[in-house]
CSV table of C-alpha atoms in Angstrom, one decimal:
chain,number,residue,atom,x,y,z
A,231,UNK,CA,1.7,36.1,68.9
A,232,UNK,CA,-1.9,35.5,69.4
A,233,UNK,CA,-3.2,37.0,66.8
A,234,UNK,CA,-1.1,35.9,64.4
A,235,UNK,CA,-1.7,32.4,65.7
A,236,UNK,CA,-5.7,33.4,65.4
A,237,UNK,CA,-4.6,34.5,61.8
A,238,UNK,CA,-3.1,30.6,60.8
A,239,UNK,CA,-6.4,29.6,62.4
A,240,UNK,CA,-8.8,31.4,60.7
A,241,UNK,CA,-6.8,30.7,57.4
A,242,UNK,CA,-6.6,27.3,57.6
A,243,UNK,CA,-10.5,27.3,58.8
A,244,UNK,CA,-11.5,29.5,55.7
A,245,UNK,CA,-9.2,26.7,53.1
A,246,UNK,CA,-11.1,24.1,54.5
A,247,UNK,CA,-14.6,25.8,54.1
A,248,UNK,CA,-13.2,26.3,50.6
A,249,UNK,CA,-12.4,22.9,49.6
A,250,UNK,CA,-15.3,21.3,51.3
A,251,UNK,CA,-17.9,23.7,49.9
A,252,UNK,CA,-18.7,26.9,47.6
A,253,UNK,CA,-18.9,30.2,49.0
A,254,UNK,CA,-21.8,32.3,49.2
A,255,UNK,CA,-23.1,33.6,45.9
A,256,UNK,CA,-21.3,31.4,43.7
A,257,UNK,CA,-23.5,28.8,41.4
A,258,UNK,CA,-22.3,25.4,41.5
A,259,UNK,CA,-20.7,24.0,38.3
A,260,UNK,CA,-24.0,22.3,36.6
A,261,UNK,CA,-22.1,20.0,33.9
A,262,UNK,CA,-20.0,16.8,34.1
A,263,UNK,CA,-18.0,18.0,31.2
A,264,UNK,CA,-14.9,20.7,30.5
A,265,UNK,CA,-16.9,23.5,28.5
A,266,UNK,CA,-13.5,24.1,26.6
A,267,UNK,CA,-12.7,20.6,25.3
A,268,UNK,CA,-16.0,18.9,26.4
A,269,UNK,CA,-13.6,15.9,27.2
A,270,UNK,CA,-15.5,14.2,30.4
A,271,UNK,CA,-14.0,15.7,34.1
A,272,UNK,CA,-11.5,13.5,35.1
A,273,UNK,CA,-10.8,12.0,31.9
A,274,UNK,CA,-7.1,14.4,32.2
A,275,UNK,CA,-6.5,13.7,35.5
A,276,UNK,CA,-7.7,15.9,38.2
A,277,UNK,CA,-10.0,18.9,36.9
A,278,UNK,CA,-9.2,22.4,37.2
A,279,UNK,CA,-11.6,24.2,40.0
A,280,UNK,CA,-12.1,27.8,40.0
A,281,UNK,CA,-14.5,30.6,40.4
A,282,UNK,CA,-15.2,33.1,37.7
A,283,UNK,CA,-18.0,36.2,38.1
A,284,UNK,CA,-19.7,34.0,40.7
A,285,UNK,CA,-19.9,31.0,38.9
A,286,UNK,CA,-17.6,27.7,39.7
A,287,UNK,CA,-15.7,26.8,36.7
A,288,UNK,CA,-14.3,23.0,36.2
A,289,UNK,CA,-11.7,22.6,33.3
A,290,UNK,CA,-10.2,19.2,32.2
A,291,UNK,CA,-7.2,20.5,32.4
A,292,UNK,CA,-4.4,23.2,32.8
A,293,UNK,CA,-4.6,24.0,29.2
A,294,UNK,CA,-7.9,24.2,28.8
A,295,UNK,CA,-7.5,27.2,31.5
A,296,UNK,CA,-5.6,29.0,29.0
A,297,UNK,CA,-8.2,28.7,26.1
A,298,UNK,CA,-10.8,30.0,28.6
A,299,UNK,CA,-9.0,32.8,29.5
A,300,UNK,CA,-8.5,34.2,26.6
A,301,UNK,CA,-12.1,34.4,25.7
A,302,UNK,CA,-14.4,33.4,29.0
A,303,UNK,CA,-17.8,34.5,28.0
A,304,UNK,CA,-17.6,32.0,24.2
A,305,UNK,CA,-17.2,29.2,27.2
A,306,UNK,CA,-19.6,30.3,29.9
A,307,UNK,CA,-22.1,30.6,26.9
A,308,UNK,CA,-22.1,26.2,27.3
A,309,UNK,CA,-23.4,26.8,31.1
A,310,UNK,CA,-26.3,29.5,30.4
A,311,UNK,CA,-27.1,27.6,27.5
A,312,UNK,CA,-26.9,23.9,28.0
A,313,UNK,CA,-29.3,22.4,25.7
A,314,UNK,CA,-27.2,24.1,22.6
A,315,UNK,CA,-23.6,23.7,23.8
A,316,UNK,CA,-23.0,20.6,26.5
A,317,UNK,CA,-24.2,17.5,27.9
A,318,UNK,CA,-26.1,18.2,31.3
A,319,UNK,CA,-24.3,16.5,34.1
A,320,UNK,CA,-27.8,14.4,34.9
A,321,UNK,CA,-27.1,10.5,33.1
A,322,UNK,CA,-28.0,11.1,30.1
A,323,UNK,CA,-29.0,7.8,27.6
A,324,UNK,CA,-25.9,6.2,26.0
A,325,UNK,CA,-24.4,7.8,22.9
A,326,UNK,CA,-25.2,5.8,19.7
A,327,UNK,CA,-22.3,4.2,18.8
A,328,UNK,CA,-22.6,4.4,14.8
A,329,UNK,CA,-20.3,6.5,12.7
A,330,UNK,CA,-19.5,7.6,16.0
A,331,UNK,CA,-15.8,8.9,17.6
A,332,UNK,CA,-14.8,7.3,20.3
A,333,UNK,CA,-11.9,7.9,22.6
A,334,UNK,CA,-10.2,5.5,25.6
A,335,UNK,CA,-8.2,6.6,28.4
A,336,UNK,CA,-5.8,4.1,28.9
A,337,UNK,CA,-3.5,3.2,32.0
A,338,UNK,CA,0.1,2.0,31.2
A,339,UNK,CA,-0.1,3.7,27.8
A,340,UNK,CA,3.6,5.7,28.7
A,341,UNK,CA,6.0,4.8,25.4
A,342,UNK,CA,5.8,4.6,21.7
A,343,UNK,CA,6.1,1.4,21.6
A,344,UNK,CA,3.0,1.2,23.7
A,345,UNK,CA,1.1,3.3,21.7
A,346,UNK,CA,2.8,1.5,18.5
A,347,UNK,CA,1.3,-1.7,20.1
A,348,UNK,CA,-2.5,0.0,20.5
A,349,UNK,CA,-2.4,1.3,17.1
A,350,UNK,CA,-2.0,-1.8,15.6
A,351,UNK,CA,-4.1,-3.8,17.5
A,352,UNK,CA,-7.3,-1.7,17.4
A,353,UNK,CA,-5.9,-0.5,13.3
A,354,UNK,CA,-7.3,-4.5,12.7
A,355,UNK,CA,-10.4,-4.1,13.7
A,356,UNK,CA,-13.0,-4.1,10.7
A,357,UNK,CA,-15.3,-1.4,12.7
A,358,UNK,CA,-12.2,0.8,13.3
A,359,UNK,CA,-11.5,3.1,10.2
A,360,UNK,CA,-8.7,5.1,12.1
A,361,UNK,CA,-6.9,5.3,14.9
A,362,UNK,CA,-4.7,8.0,16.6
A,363,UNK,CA,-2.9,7.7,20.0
A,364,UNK,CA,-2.0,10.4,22.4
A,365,UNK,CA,0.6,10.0,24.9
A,366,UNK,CA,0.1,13.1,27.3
A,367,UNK,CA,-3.2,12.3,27.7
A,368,UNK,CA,-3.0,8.2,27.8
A,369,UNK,CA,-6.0,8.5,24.8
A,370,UNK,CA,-6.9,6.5,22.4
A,371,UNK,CA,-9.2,7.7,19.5
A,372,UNK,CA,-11.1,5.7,17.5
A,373,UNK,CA,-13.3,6.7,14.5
A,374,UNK,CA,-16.0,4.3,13.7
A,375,UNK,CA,-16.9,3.2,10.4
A,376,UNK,CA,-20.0,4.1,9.1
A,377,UNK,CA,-22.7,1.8,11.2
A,378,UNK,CA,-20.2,0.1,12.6
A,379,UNK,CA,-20.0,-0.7,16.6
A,380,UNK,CA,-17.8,-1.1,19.3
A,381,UNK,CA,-19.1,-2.6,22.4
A,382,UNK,CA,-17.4,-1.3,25.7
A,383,UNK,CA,-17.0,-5.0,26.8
A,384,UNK,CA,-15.6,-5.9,23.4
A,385,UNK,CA,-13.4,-2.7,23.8
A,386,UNK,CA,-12.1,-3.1,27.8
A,387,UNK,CA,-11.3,-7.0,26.6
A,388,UNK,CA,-8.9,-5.6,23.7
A,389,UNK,CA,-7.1,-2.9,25.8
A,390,UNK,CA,-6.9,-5.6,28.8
A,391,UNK,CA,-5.6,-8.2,25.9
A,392,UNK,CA,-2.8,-5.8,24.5
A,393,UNK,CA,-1.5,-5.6,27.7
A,394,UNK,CA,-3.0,-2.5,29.3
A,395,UNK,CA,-6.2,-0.8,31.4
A,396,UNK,CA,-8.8,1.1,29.9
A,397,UNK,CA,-9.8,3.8,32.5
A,398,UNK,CA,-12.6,5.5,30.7
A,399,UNK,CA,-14.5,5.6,27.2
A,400,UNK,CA,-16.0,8.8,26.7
A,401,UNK,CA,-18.2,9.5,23.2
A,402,UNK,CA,-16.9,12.9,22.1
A,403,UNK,CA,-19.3,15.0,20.0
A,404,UNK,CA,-16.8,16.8,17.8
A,405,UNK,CA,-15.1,15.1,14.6
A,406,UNK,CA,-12.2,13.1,14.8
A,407,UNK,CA,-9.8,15.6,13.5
A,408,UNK,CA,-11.0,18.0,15.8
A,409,UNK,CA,-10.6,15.8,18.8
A,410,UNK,CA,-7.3,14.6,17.2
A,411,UNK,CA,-6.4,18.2,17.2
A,412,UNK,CA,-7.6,19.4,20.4
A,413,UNK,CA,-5.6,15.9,22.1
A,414,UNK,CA,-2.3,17.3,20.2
A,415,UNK,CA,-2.2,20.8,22.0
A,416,UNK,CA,-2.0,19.3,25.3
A,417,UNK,CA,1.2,17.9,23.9
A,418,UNK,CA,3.9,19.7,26.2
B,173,UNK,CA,6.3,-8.5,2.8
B,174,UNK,CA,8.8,-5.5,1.5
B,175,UNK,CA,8.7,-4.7,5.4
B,176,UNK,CA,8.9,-8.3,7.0
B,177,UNK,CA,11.8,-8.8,4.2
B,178,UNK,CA,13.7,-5.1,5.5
B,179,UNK,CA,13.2,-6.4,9.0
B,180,UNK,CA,15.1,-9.7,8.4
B,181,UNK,CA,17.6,-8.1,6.6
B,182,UNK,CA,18.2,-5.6,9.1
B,183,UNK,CA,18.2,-8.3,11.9
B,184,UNK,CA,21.0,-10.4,10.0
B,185,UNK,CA,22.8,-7.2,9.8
B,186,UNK,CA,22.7,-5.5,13.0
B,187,UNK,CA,23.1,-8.1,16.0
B,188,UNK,CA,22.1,-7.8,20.2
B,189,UNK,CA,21.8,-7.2,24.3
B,190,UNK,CA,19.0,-5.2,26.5
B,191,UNK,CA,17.1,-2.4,23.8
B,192,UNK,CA,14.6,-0.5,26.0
B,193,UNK,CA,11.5,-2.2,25.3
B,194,UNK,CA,10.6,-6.0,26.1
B,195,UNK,CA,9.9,-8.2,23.7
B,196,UNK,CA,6.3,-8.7,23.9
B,197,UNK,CA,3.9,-7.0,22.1
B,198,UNK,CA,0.4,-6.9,21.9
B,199,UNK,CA,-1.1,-10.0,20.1
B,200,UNK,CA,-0.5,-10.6,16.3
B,201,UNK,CA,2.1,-7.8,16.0
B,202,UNK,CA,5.9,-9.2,14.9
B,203,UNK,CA,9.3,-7.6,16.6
B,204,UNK,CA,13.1,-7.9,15.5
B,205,UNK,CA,15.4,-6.9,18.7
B,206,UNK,CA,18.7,-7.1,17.3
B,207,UNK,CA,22.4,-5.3,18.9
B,208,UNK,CA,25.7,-5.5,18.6
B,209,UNK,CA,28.2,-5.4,21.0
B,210,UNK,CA,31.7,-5.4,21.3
B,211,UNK,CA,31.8,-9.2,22.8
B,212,UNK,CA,28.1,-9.9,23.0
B,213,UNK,CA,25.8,-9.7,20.3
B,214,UNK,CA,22.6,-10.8,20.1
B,215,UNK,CA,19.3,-11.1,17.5
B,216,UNK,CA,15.8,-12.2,18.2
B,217,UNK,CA,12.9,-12.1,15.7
B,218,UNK,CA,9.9,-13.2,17.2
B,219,UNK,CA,6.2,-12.8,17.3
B,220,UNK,CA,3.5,-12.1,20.2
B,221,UNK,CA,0.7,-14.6,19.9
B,222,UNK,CA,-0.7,-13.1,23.1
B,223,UNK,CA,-0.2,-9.6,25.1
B,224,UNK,CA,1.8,-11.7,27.2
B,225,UNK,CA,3.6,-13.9,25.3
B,226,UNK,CA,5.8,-14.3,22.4
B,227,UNK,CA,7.6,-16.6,20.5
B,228,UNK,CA,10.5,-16.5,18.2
B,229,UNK,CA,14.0,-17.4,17.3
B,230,UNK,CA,17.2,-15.7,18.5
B,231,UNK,CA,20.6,-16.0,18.1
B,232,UNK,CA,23.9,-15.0,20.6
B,233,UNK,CA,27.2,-14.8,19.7
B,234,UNK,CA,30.0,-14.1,22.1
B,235,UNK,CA,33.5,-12.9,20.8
B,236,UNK,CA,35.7,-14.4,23.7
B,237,UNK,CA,39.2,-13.5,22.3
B,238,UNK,CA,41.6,-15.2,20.4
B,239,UNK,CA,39.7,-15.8,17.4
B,240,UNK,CA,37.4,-18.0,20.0
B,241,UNK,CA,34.0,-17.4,20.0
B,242,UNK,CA,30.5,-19.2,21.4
B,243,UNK,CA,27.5,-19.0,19.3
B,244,UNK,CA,24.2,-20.1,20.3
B,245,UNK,CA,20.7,-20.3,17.8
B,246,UNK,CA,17.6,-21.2,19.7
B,247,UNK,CA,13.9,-21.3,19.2
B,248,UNK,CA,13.1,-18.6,22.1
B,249,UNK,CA,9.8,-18.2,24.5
B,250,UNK,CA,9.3,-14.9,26.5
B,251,UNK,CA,6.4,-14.6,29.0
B,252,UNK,CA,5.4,-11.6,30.8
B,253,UNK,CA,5.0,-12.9,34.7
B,254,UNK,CA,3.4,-9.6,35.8
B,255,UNK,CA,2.5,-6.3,34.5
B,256,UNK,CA,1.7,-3.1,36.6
B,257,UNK,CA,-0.4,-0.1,35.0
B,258,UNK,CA,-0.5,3.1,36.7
B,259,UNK,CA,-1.8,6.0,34.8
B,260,UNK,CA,1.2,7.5,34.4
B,261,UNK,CA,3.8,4.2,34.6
B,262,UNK,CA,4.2,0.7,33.6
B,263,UNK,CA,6.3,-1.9,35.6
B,264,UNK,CA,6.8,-5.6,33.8
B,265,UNK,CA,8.3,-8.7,34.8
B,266,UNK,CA,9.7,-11.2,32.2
B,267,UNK,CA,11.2,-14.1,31.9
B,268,UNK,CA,12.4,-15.6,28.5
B,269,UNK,CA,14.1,-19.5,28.3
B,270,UNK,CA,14.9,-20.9,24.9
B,271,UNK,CA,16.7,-24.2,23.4
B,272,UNK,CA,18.7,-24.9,20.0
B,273,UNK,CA,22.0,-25.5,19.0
B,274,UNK,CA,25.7,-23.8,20.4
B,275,UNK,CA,29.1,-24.1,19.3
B,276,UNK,CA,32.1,-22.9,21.7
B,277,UNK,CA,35.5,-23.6,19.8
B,278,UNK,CA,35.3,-26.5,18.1
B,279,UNK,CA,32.6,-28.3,20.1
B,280,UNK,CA,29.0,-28.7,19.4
B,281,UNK,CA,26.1,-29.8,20.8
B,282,UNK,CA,22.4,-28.7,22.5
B,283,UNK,CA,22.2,-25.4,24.1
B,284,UNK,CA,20.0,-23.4,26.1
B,285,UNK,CA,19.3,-19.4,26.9
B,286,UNK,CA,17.4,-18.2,29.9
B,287,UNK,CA,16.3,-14.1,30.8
B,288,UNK,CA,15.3,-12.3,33.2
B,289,UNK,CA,13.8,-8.8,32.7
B,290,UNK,CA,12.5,-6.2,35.4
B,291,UNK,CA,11.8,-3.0,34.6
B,292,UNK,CA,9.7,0.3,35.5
B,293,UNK,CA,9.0,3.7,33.1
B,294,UNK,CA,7.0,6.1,33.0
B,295,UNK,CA,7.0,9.1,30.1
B,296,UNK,CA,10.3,10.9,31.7
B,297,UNK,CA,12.0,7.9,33.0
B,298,UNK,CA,13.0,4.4,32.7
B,299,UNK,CA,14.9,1.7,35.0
B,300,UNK,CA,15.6,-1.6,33.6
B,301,UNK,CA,17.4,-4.6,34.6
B,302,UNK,CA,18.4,-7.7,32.3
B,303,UNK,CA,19.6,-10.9,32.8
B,304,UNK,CA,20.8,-13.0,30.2
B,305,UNK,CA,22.4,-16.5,30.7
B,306,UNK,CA,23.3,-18.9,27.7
B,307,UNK,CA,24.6,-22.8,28.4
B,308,UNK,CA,26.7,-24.5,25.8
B,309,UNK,CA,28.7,-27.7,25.9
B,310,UNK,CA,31.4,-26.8,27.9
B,311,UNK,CA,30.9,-23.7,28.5
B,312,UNK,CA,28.4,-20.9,29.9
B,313,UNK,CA,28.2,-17.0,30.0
B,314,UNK,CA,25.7,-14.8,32.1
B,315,UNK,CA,25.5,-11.0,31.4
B,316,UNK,CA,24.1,-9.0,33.7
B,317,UNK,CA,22.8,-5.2,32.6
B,318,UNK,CA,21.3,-2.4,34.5
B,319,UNK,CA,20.1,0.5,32.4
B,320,UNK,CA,19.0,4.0,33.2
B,321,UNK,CA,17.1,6.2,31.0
B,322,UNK,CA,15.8,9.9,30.6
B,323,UNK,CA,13.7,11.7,28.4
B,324,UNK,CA,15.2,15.3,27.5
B,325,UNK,CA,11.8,16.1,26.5
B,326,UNK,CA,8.4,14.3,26.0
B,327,UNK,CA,7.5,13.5,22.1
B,328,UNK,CA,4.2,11.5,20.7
B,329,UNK,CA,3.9,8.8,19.4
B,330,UNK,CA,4.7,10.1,15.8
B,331,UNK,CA,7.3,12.8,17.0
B,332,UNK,CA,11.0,11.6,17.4
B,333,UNK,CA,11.1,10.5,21.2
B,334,UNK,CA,14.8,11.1,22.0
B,335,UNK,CA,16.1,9.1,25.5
B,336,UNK,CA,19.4,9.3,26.9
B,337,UNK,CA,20.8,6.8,28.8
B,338,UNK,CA,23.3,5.0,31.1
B,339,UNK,CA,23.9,1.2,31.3
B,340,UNK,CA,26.1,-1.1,33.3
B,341,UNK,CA,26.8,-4.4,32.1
B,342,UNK,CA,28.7,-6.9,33.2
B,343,UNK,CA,30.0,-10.2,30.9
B,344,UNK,CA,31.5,-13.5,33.3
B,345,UNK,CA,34.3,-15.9,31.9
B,346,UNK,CA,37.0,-14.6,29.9
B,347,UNK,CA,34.7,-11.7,28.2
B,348,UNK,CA,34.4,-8.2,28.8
B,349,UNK,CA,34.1,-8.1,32.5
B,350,UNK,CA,32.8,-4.9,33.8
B,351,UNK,CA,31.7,-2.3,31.1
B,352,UNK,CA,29.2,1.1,31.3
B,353,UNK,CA,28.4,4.0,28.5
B,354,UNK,CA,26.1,6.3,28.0
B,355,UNK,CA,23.6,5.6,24.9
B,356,UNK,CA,21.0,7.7,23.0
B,357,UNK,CA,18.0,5.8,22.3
B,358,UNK,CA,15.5,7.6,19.3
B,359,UNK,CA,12.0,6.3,19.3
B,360,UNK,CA,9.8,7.3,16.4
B,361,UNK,CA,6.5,5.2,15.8
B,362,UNK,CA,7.3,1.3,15.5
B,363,UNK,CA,11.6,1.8,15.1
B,364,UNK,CA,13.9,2.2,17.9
B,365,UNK,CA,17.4,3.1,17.3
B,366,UNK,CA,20.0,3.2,20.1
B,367,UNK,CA,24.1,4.2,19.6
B,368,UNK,CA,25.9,3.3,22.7
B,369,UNK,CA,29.5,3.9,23.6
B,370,UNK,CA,30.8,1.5,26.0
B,371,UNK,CA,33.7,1.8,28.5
B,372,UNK,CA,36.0,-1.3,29.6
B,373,UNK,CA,39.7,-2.5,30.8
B,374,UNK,CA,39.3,-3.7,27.1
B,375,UNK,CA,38.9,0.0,25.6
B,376,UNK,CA,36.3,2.3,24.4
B,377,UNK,CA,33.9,1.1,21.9
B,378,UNK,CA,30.8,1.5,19.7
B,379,UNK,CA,28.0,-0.8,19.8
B,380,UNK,CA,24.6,-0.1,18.1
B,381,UNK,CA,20.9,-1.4,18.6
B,382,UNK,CA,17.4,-1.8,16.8
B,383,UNK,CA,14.1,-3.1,17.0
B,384,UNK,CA,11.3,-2.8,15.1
B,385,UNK,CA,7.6,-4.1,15.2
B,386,UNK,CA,6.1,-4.8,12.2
């Protein structure tokens, strides 16, 4: 009885060691972004935390898990290499804005007829040339017209307007079609 | 214009009670919310000026037997009181109130609708309950509707968004009384469509819904 009490103990010891801090041997995760979809950490909800060969992996989200497992070392690539294949986690200057893709997470964004409503209010703009809502992942993607801009106060005051909350705006490298594409394969 | 014309059309065609989404949209965007019922029907057409407020004009008819009926036009204001967003729900309050002209029978005169909407989604489910009270001379009618929703599975925005659901409605005076069904509500982009079969002491019957923003 003693030792199995011991045994809950040193368990429950070892799961708090876990969650508070890395074990030994294992390099922290050194970027601020998911190395499969380079969508910002916490911009899916809660990131996916685990180690691989010694090295602390975080993923946007569950399916992103499932890209890197089926080829881990094309994604690790983005952490031994940072300055060719993600952003470092250190603030880095803002993106430029022109030409640029630019995608919202927005709270309250849960029906079709709220992401009818988004699409055409943001479809007005003269700086937006297109617009494509996701529902799974409450995201809004804008493509920019060609040095056009988008200020994030102008931005937060149209989501706010229409009825909603923007959580985040994240500046995502890839083209809109790919980020359009990647957004729809979270789709359940 | 084709579109604004279609919507119109399909408003005067198809008339109303409680589709699943309110009838506010974000600013500048145009909505038709139009049902028919077996002893209620109802059409609005309006347009949100503001995320949070819209304005339009609406029209009731109640079939009350006996070749009797009370019909009510009015302009129509609906103002969201209070919005909640979570990151995965939305809860709204909103109230409507609207003035114009009613008939019941063979009298005439001023008339006035008043709503009250509460409800709470998120992507899987939805809760909604719906007040709707309409004064003419001689003669009032409140109908009360509670409506439960699930989603069988999740679909975007552009995908066919299937719902299924179950409402409760009740109709005072000499209409319906008590009546509940289960309806199947199909989302796809801008157009809502919902088929509804509703139970009563008065029978089983068919009633149908739309709405569209344009």
């Amino acid at each position: 009885m003693k030792k199995l009490f011991a045994l809950i103990i040193t368990s429950l010891c070892l799961i708090c060691q876990a969650d508070d801090k890395l074990p030994a041997g294992v390099k922290p995760y050194p970027l601020d972004t998911c190395i499969v979809s380079d969508e910002k950490l916490g911009s899916m909800g809660k990131p996916v935390v685990f180690v691989f060969e010694n090295q602390e992996i975080k993923l946007c989200c569950k399916d992103c898990r499932k890209d890197f497992d089926a080829d881990p070392k094309k994604f690790l690539e983005k952490i031994n290499n940072p300055s060719k294949e993600a952003k470092p986690s250190t603030p880095a200057a803002a993106p430029s804005q022109s030409g640029t893709v630019v995608q919202l997470t927005v709270d309250g964004l849960v029906c079709n007829f709220c992401a009818s409503n988004i699409t055409k209010t943001f479809t007005k703009l003269p700086e937006v040339s297109a617009v494509y809502v996701n529902l799974t992942a409450k995201a809004v993607l804008l493509q920019l017209k060609e040095g056009q801009k988008l200020p994030e106060e102008k931005t937060k005051q149209i989501v706010t307007d229409a009825g909603f909350n923007l959580r985040a705006i994240t500046y995502p490298k890839d083209t809109f079609d790919t980020v359009k594409e990647t957004l729809k394969k979270k789709t359940p | 214009m084709v579109k604004s014309f279609l919507s119109i059309l399909i408003g005067v065609l198809f008339m109303s009670i409680s589709l699943k989404a309110q009838m506010i949209s974000a600013p500048g965007i145009n909505f038709l919310k139009a049902e028919y019922g077996h002893t209620f029907s109802y059409t609005e057409i309006g347009r949100s000026f503001t995320g949070f407020r819209s304005v339009g004009f609406g029209g009731y008819y109640f079939n009350t037997g006996e070749g009797k009926s009370i019909q009510v036009e009015a302009a129509i204001v609906n103002q969201l009181l209070k919005r909640w967003n979570t990151e995965d729900s939305q809860a709204n309050i909103i109230v409507g109130a609207g003035v114009g002209r009613g008939r019941a029978g063979n009298r005439e005169g001023w008339a006035g609708t008043v709503s009250f909407l509460a409800d709470w989604e998120n992507r899987r489910w939805h809760i909604m309950l719906q007040e709707q009270a309409v004064f003419v001379p001689s003669a009032s009618r409140l109908v009360s509707t509670l409506m439960g929703g699930w989603a069988p599975w999740l679909a975007e925005y552009d995908e066919w968004a299937p719902w299924i659901y179950y409402t409760v409605q009740h109709e005072n005076g000499d209409g319906v009384g008590l009546a509940h069904g289960p309806s199947l509500i199909l989302m796809h982009e801008d157009l809502l469509l919902e088929l509804r079969v509703m139970i009563s002491d008065h029978g089983t019957h068919a009633e149908a819904g739309i709405r569209l923003l344009f």
